[in-house]
Coordinates of C-alpha atoms and ligand atoms in Angstrom, one line a residue:
M1 CA 0.0 0.0 0.0
S2 CA 1.4 3.4 -0.9
T3 CA 1.2 6.2 1.6
H4 CA -0.4 8.7 -0.8
D5 CA -2.0 8.8 -4.2
A6 CA -1.4 11.2 -7.1
V7 CA -4.8 12.8 -7.2
E8 CA -4.6 13.7 -3.5
V9 CA -1.3 15.5 -4.0
I10 CA -2.5 17.2 -7.2
T11 CA -5.7 18.5 -5.6
A12 CA -3.9 19.7 -2.5
K13 CA -1.7 21.9 -4.6
R14 CA -4.5 22.9 -7.0
D15 CA -6.4 24.2 -4.0
G16 CA -3.5 26.3 -2.8
G17 CA -2.3 24.0 0.0
T18 CA 1.2 23.3 1.2
L19 CA 2.4 19.8 0.4
S20 CA 3.7 17.7 3.4
D21 CA 7.2 16.3 3.4
S22 CA 5.8 12.8 3.0
Q23 CA 3.6 13.8 0.0
I24 CA 6.6 15.4 -1.7
D25 CA 9.0 12.4 -1.0
W26 CA 6.3 10.0 -2.3
V27 CA 5.3 11.9 -5.5
V28 CA 8.9 12.5 -6.7
D29 CA 9.9 8.9 -6.0
A30 CA 6.7 7.4 -7.5
Y31 CA 7.1 9.6 -10.6
T32 CA 10.7 8.6 -11.1
R33 CA 9.7 4.9 -10.8
G34 CA 6.8 5.4 -13.3
D35 CA 4.1 4.8 -10.7
V36 CA 2.8 8.4 -11.2
A37 CA 1.9 9.0 -14.8
D38 CA 3.1 11.9 -17.0
E39 CA -0.3 13.4 -17.2
Q40 CA -0.6 13.4 -13.4
M41 CA 2.8 15.0 -12.9
S42 CA 1.9 17.6 -15.7
A43 CA -1.2 18.6 -13.6
L44 CA 0.9 18.9 -10.5
A45 CA 3.6 20.9 -12.3
M46 CA 0.9 23.3 -13.6
A47 CA -0.6 23.6 -10.1
I48 CA 2.9 24.4 -8.7
L49 CA 3.4 27.0 -11.5
L50 CA 0.1 28.7 -10.7
N51 CA 0.1 28.4 -6.9
G52 CA 3.8 28.4 -6.0
M53 CA 5.5 26.6 -3.2
E54 CA 6.7 27.7 0.3
R55 CA 10.5 27.7 0.8
P56 CA 10.4 24.5 3.0
E57 CA 8.4 22.7 0.2
I58 CA 11.0 23.7 -2.4
A59 CA 13.8 22.5 -0.1
R60 CA 12.1 19.2 0.4
W61 CA 11.3 18.8 -3.3
T62 CA 15.0 19.5 -4.1
A63 CA 16.1 16.9 -1.5
A64 CA 13.7 14.3 -3.0
M65 CA 15.1 14.9 -6.5
I66 CA 18.7 14.5 -5.2
A67 CA 17.7 11.3 -3.4
S68 CA 16.4 9.9 -6.8
G69 CA 20.0 9.3 -7.9
E70 CA 23.6 9.2 -7.0
R71 CA 25.7 11.9 -5.2
M72 CA 29.3 12.6 -6.2
D73 CA 32.0 13.3 -3.6
F74 CA 35.1 15.3 -4.4
S75 CA 36.4 15.5 -0.8
A76 CA 39.3 13.2 -1.6
L77 CA 40.8 15.8 -4.1
S78 CA 43.8 17.8 -3.0
R79 CA 42.2 21.1 -3.8
P80 CA 38.8 22.7 -3.1
T81 CA 36.1 22.7 -5.7
A82 CA 33.9 25.4 -7.2
D83 CA 31.4 25.3 -10.0
K84 CA 29.3 27.8 -12.0
H85 CA 25.8 27.5 -13.4
S86 CA 24.2 29.9 -15.8
T87 CA 20.4 29.9 -16.3
G88 CA 21.1 30.2 -20.1
G89 CA 21.8 33.0 -22.5
V90 CA 22.8 33.9 -26.0
G91 CA 26.5 34.0 -26.8
D92 CA 27.1 32.7 -23.2
K93 CA 30.4 30.9 -23.7
I94 CA 31.7 31.9 -20.3
T95 CA 32.1 28.3 -19.0
L96 CA 34.8 27.7 -21.6
P97 CA 37.4 30.3 -20.4
L98 CA 36.1 30.3 -16.8
A99 CA 36.8 26.6 -15.9
P100 CA 40.5 26.6 -16.9
L101 CA 40.9 30.0 -15.4
V102 CA 39.7 29.0 -12.0
A103 CA 41.7 25.8 -12.2
A104 CA 44.8 27.9 -12.9
C105 CA 44.1 29.7 -9.7
G106 CA 44.3 26.5 -7.7
V107 CA 40.6 25.5 -7.4
A108 CA 39.2 22.4 -9.1
V109 CA 36.2 22.9 -11.4
P110 CA 33.8 19.9 -11.9
Q111 CA 31.5 21.3 -14.6
L112 CA 28.7 19.0 -15.6
S113 CA 27.1 20.6 -18.6
G114 CA 24.2 20.1 -20.9
R115 CA 23.4 20.5 -24.6
G116 CA 21.4 23.4 -26.0
L117 CA 17.7 23.3 -26.5
G118 CA 15.8 26.2 -28.1
H119 CA 17.5 29.5 -28.6
T120 CA 20.2 29.2 -25.9
G121 CA 23.3 27.3 -26.8
G122 CA 24.8 24.3 -24.9
T123 CA 28.3 24.2 -23.6
L124 CA 28.8 20.6 -24.8
D125 CA 27.7 21.5 -28.3
K126 CA 30.3 24.3 -28.4
L127 CA 33.2 22.1 -27.2
E128 CA 32.2 19.3 -29.6
A129 CA 33.2 21.7 -32.4
I130 CA 36.8 20.9 -31.4
P131 CA 38.1 18.0 -33.4
G132 CA 38.2 14.8 -31.4
W133 CA 36.8 16.2 -28.1
R134 CA 34.5 13.9 -26.2
A135 CA 31.9 14.9 -23.7
A136 CA 31.2 11.5 -22.0
L137 CA 33.5 10.6 -19.1
S138 CA 33.1 8.0 -16.4
N139 CA 33.1 9.2 -12.8
E140 CA 36.6 7.7 -12.5
E141 CA 37.9 9.6 -15.5
M142 CA 36.3 12.8 -14.2
M143 CA 38.0 12.4 -10.8
A144 CA 41.4 11.6 -12.4
Q145 CA 41.2 14.7 -14.7
L146 CA 40.2 16.9 -11.8
E147 CA 43.3 15.9 -9.9
S148 CA 45.7 16.1 -12.8
V149 CA 44.4 19.1 -14.8
G150 CA 42.0 20.7 -12.3
A151 CA 39.1 21.3 -14.7
V152 CA 36.6 19.1 -16.4
I153 CA 33.7 20.0 -18.6
C154 CA 31.7 16.9 -19.4
A155 CA 28.1 15.5 -19.8
A156 CA 26.2 14.8 -16.6
G157 CA 25.7 11.1 -16.4
D158 CA 22.3 9.5 -16.1
G159 CA 22.8 8.7 -12.4
L160 CA 22.5 12.3 -11.2
A161 CA 19.0 13.5 -10.2
P162 CA 17.1 11.2 -12.7
A163 CA 13.8 12.7 -11.4
D164 CA 14.9 16.0 -12.8
K165 CA 15.7 14.5 -16.2
K166 CA 12.2 13.1 -16.5
L167 CA 10.5 16.1 -15.0
Y168 CA 12.5 18.7 -17.1
A169 CA 11.5 16.9 -20.4
L170 CA 7.9 16.9 -19.2
R171 CA 7.9 20.6 -18.3
D172 CA 9.4 21.4 -21.7
V173 CA 6.3 20.2 -23.4
T174 CA 3.6 21.3 -20.9
G175 CA 4.3 25.0 -20.6
T176 CA 5.6 24.6 -17.0
V177 CA 9.3 25.5 -17.4
E178 CA 8.9 29.0 -16.0
A179 CA 7.8 28.1 -12.4
I180 CA 10.5 29.4 -10.0
P181 CA 10.2 26.4 -7.5
L182 CA 10.7 24.0 -10.4
I183 CA 13.6 25.9 -12.0
A184 CA 15.3 26.3 -8.6
S185 CA 14.9 22.7 -7.5
S186 CA 15.9 21.5 -11.0
I187 CA 19.2 23.4 -11.1
M188 CA 20.1 23.0 -7.4
S189 CA 19.3 19.3 -7.2
K190 CA 21.9 18.6 -9.9
K191 CA 24.5 21.0 -8.5
I192 CA 24.1 19.7 -4.9
A193 CA 24.2 16.0 -6.1
E194 CA 27.4 16.9 -8.1
G195 CA 29.1 17.6 -4.8
T196 CA 30.8 20.9 -5.5
G197 CA 32.0 22.8 -2.4
A198 CA 31.3 26.3 -3.8
L199 CA 28.8 27.4 -6.4
V200 CA 28.2 30.7 -8.3
L201 CA 24.9 31.1 -10.1
D202 CA 24.8 33.4 -13.1
V203 CA 21.1 34.3 -13.2
K204 CA 20.3 35.9 -16.6
V205 CA 17.8 38.7 -16.9
G206 CA 16.4 40.3 -20.1
S207 CA 14.9 39.4 -23.4
G208 CA 17.2 36.5 -24.1
A209 CA 16.7 34.9 -20.7
F210 CA 14.0 32.8 -18.9
M211 CA 13.5 35.7 -16.5
K212 CA 12.5 38.8 -18.4
D213 CA 12.3 41.0 -15.4
V214 CA 14.7 41.7 -12.6
D215 CA 12.4 41.1 -9.7
R216 CA 11.7 37.5 -10.8
A217 CA 15.3 36.9 -11.5
R218 CA 16.2 38.1 -8.0
E219 CA 13.6 35.9 -6.5
L220 CA 15.0 32.9 -8.4
A221 CA 18.5 33.8 -7.3
E222 CA 17.4 34.1 -3.6
V223 CA 15.6 30.7 -3.6
M224 CA 18.7 29.0 -5.2
V225 CA 21.2 30.6 -2.9
A226 CA 19.2 29.5 0.1
L227 CA 18.9 26.0 -1.2
G228 CA 22.6 25.7 -1.8
T229 CA 23.6 27.3 1.5
D230 CA 21.2 25.1 3.5
A231 CA 22.8 22.0 1.8
G232 CA 26.3 23.1 2.8
V233 CA 27.4 24.5 -0.6
R234 CA 28.8 28.0 -0.4
T235 CA 26.5 29.6 -2.9
T236 CA 26.3 33.2 -4.3
A237 CA 24.5 34.5 -7.4
L238 CA 25.2 37.3 -9.9
L239 CA 22.2 38.8 -11.8
T240 CA 23.6 39.6 -15.2
D241 CA 22.2 41.3 -18.3
M242 CA 20.9 39.2 -21.1
S243 CA 19.0 41.8 -23.1
T244 CA 22.1 42.0 -25.3
P245 CA 23.9 38.9 -26.3
L246 CA 27.4 38.3 -24.8
G247 CA 30.5 39.0 -26.8
L248 CA 30.5 39.1 -30.6
T249 CA 29.5 35.5 -31.5
A250 CA 26.6 33.1 -31.0
G251 CA 27.2 29.5 -32.3
N252 CA 29.5 26.6 -31.6
A253 CA 33.0 26.8 -33.2
I254 CA 32.8 30.6 -33.3
E255 CA 32.2 30.8 -29.6
V256 CA 35.1 28.4 -29.0
E257 CA 37.3 30.8 -31.1
E258 CA 36.1 33.8 -29.0
S259 CA 36.8 31.9 -25.7
V260 CA 40.3 31.1 -26.9
E261 CA 40.8 34.9 -27.6
V262 CA 39.9 35.6 -24.0
L263 CA 42.3 32.9 -22.7
A264 CA 45.0 34.5 -24.9
G265 CA 44.5 37.8 -23.0
G266 CA 42.2 39.5 -25.6
G267 CA 38.5 39.0 -26.5
P268 CA 35.4 41.2 -26.1
A269 CA 35.4 43.3 -22.9
D270 CA 32.1 42.1 -21.7
V271 CA 33.1 38.4 -21.9
V272 CA 36.3 39.2 -20.0
E273 CA 34.4 41.2 -17.4
L274 CA 31.9 38.5 -16.7
T275 CA 34.5 35.7 -16.7
L276 CA 36.6 37.6 -14.1
A277 CA 33.5 38.5 -12.0
L278 CA 32.4 34.8 -11.8
A279 CA 35.9 33.6 -11.2
R280 CA 36.3 35.9 -8.2
E281 CA 33.0 34.6 -6.8
M282 CA 34.1 31.0 -7.2
L283 CA 37.6 31.7 -5.7
A284 CA 36.0 33.5 -2.7
G285 CA 33.6 30.6 -2.2
A286 CA 36.5 28.1 -2.3
G287 CA 38.6 30.2 0.1
R288 CA 41.2 31.3 -2.5
D289 CA 40.4 35.0 -2.9
D290 CA 44.1 35.7 -2.4
V291 CA 44.6 34.9 -6.1
D292 CA 43.8 37.5 -8.8
P293 CA 42.4 35.6 -11.8
A294 CA 43.3 38.6 -14.1
D295 CA 47.0 37.6 -13.6
K296 CA 46.3 34.1 -14.7
L297 CA 44.7 35.3 -18.0
A298 CA 47.6 37.7 -18.5
D299 CA 50.4 35.2 -17.8
G300 CA 49.1 32.4 -20.1
S301 CA 48.5 29.9 -17.3
A302 CA 44.7 29.7 -17.9
M303 CA 45.5 29.0 -21.6
D304 CA 47.9 26.2 -20.5
V305 CA 45.1 24.6 -18.4
W306 CA 42.6 25.0 -21.4
K307 CA 44.9 23.0 -23.7
Q308 CA 45.5 20.3 -21.1
M309 CA 41.7 20.1 -20.4
I310 CA 40.9 19.7 -24.1
R311 CA 43.7 17.1 -24.7
A312 CA 42.6 15.1 -21.7
Q313 CA 39.3 14.6 -23.4
D314 CA 40.9 13.6 -26.7
G315 CA 40.5 17.0 -28.4
D316 CA 43.2 18.8 -30.4
P317 CA 43.3 22.4 -29.1
D318 CA 45.6 23.5 -32.0
A319 CA 43.5 22.0 -34.8
P320 CA 41.6 24.4 -37.1
L321 CA 38.0 24.8 -36.1
P322 CA 35.2 23.8 -38.6
E323 CA 33.9 26.7 -40.7
A324 CA 30.4 27.1 -42.2
R325 CA 30.2 26.6 -45.9
E326 CA 27.9 29.6 -46.5
S327 CA 27.7 33.2 -45.2
H328 CA 25.3 36.1 -45.6
V329 CA 26.2 39.6 -44.5
V330 CA 23.6 42.1 -43.1
T331 CA 24.7 45.7 -43.5
A332 CA 24.0 48.7 -41.2
P333 CA 20.9 50.5 -42.4
A334 CA 22.3 53.9 -41.5
T335 CA 25.4 55.7 -40.2
G336 CA 25.2 56.4 -36.5
T337 CA 25.2 54.5 -33.3
L338 CA 24.0 50.9 -32.7
T339 CA 21.6 51.5 -29.7
R340 CA 20.1 48.0 -29.4
L341 CA 20.9 44.4 -30.4
D342 CA 18.3 42.0 -29.0
A343 CA 19.6 38.8 -27.5
M344 CA 16.4 36.8 -28.3
A345 CA 16.5 37.8 -32.0
V346 CA 20.2 36.9 -32.3
G347 CA 19.7 33.6 -30.4
L348 CA 16.8 32.6 -32.6
A349 CA 18.8 33.5 -35.8
A350 CA 21.7 31.3 -34.6
W351 CA 19.4 28.5 -33.8
R352 CA 17.6 28.7 -37.1
L353 CA 21.0 28.7 -38.9
G354 CA 21.7 25.3 -37.4
A355 CA 23.7 26.1 -34.3
G356 CA 21.0 24.8 -32.0
R357 CA 18.4 22.0 -32.1
A358 CA 14.6 21.8 -32.0
R359 CA 14.4 18.3 -30.6
K360 CA 17.0 16.8 -28.3
E361 CA 18.0 14.1 -30.8
D362 CA 18.7 16.6 -33.6
P363 CA 22.4 17.2 -34.7
V364 CA 23.9 20.7 -34.6
Q365 CA 26.2 22.3 -37.1
A366 CA 29.6 23.1 -35.7
G367 CA 30.2 26.1 -38.0
A368 CA 26.7 27.7 -37.9
G369 CA 25.9 30.9 -36.0
V370 CA 25.9 34.7 -36.0
R371 CA 28.8 37.1 -35.7
W372 CA 27.9 40.7 -34.9
H373 CA 30.5 43.4 -35.7
A374 CA 29.3 46.1 -33.3
R375 CA 27.8 46.2 -29.8
P376 CA 25.3 48.7 -28.4
G377 CA 27.1 52.0 -28.1
D378 CA 29.4 51.4 -31.1
A379 CA 29.5 53.6 -34.2
V380 CA 28.2 51.9 -37.4
H381 CA 28.4 53.0 -41.0
E382 CA 25.7 52.6 -43.6
G383 CA 26.4 49.7 -45.9
E384 CA 29.1 48.2 -43.8
P385 CA 28.7 44.7 -42.2
L386 CA 26.6 44.7 -39.0
L387 CA 26.0 40.9 -38.7
T388 CA 27.4 37.9 -40.5
L389 CA 25.1 34.8 -40.7
L390 CA 26.9 31.4 -41.0
T391 CA 25.4 28.0 -42.0
D392 CA 26.1 25.0 -44.1
E393 CA 22.6 25.2 -45.6
P394 CA 21.7 28.4 -47.4
A395 CA 18.0 27.6 -47.3
R396 CA 18.2 28.5 -43.6
F397 CA 19.1 32.2 -44.3
E398 CA 15.5 33.3 -44.9
R399 CA 14.1 32.3 -41.6
A400 CA 17.2 33.5 -39.7
L401 CA 16.9 36.9 -41.4
A402 CA 13.2 37.0 -40.4
S403 CA 14.1 36.5 -36.7
L404 CA 16.5 39.5 -36.9
E405 CA 13.8 41.8 -38.2
G406 CA 13.3 44.5 -35.6
G407 CA 16.1 43.0 -33.5
Y408 CA 18.4 46.0 -33.7
D409 CA 18.2 49.8 -33.8
V410 CA 20.7 52.3 -35.3
A411 CA 20.3 56.0 -34.2
P412 CA 21.4 58.3 -37.0
A413 CA 24.6 60.3 -36.3
D414 CA 22.8 63.6 -36.1
A415 CA 20.2 62.3 -33.6
D416 CA 20.7 62.9 -29.9
A417 CA 21.4 59.2 -29.2
T418 CA 22.2 58.0 -25.8
A419 CA 24.0 54.8 -26.4
A420 CA 22.1 52.0 -24.8
G421 CA 23.6 48.8 -23.4
S422 CA 22.4 48.0 -19.8
P423 CA 25.2 47.4 -17.3
L424 CA 26.4 43.8 -17.4
L425 CA 26.4 43.2 -13.7
V426 CA 22.9 43.9 -12.4
D427 CA 22.9 42.7 -8.8
R428 CA 24.5 40.2 -6.4
V429 CA 22.8 37.8 -4.0
G430 CA 24.4 35.9 -1.2
Ligands
URA501 N1 18.0 24.8 -16.3 C1 17.7 23.6 -15.6 O1 18.6 22.8 -15.4 N2 16.5 23.4 -15.1 C2 15.5 24.3 -15.3 O2 14.4 24.1 -14.8 C3 15.8 25.5 -16.0 C4 17.0 25.7 -16.5

C-alpha cells in the first residue's frame, strides 16, 4: 500500500495548499519509478506554476530529487572545488574560459554541462566543435582529470538526479518550465548532487533569458542561494544582463574561437568582465580570494590549463575549427550608433542557422551561428557589415533573417542618441 495517491497530491496543490514532506517524497519517487503517470505530474507541475511553493516545500522537493539518484563526492581531491551554473543566455560561452581560469588559480572545477535546446546554446555542443573532443566521461575519468588538470567540462551522467531529467523533459512540453520552484529545484538538485564545495549562479535577466524582469530573476536567485547554503554548498549569485547577447558571437565553433581569444588575453570586454567576476566569486567561495584571476589570464597559465583540459578529453586544441560553408552579411541601415541588439533575436537566428536544435535528438552544425560586428554604443556606417550569418545550408538564411527583423536599432549620427547597453552586472545575491 502506498502512503499517498497522485490525485490527493495534485488536488492539495491545486487548491493552494502546502504539500507535506511525505507527500513530496512520495510523489517525486513514484514519478521517477513510473508509478505516477506523466499526465498526473503535468497537472501537479501546472498547479505548482500557478500556486507556487513555500520555501520549505522547495527545499524538500529538491532533496527528493537529489535522493532519486547518486551523489558525487570530491572531498578526496587535493584542492577545493567550485562550479558555476548559468540559467542560459545567447552567446554565453563563459564556462569555456572560466573553468580553466579558476583551475589555474588552484581551485578544481567539476563542470557537468548540458546540450542546448531552443535559442540558448549548450556548452557541450560548443566544445564538440573541437576535433576529437569527447563529452562523455566515467566518474573515475572525471575524478582523475580533476586531480591532474584541475578542470573538467563533461556531460552529466544518467545517475545524477534522474527525477529532474524526467520532469524537465515533461515541463518542456507542458508549458511549465517557468515556475520558480521548479527551476530552482531542478538546477540546485543537480549541483548539490554533483558535490561541489562552492557554487556561483549566473542568473540571466532580459529578453534572451527565462527571466525577463529583474524582480523575478532576484527571487529565483534568492531561492537557489538559500537551497545551496542550506545544503552546505557556499553559494552566491550574480544577476547579469541578457537583453544584449554576450561578446560578438553566438554559435558553436565561433564561440570556442572567442573563448580562446579571452584565454590569450584578448577577447570582447564584456566576456572578459563576466569571466573575471564569476571567477572571483568562485575563488572566494573556495577560500582562495588571495589569487587574482586577471593575472592568470595575462600570464598564459589559464590557456595552458585549457589546452590540457581539451587534450585530456581527446580533443586537439591546436586544430583548425570547422567553418560554415555559406555566409550572408547584413549591413548597417544607416550611419550612426547601434543602440540595441536584441539577445532573443540573435539567439533565434543562430538557432535557425543550425547552431541549436529543435528536438533533443537533432544534430547541430559546428560552424553555424551569428557574428555581430558592433555592440550597443558602437558607431556603425551605412552599408558596412553589421552581422554575418553562417550556416552549411543556405536555405536557412531566410528564416534566420526574419528573426532578426526589428532586432536592432541604429540612431542616426545627427540624432541625440544616448547609447544603450544595460550594465552587465545587475545585482549580487548571497
Ligand atoms: N535549467 C535547468 O537545469 N532546469 C530548469 O528548470 C531551467 C534551466
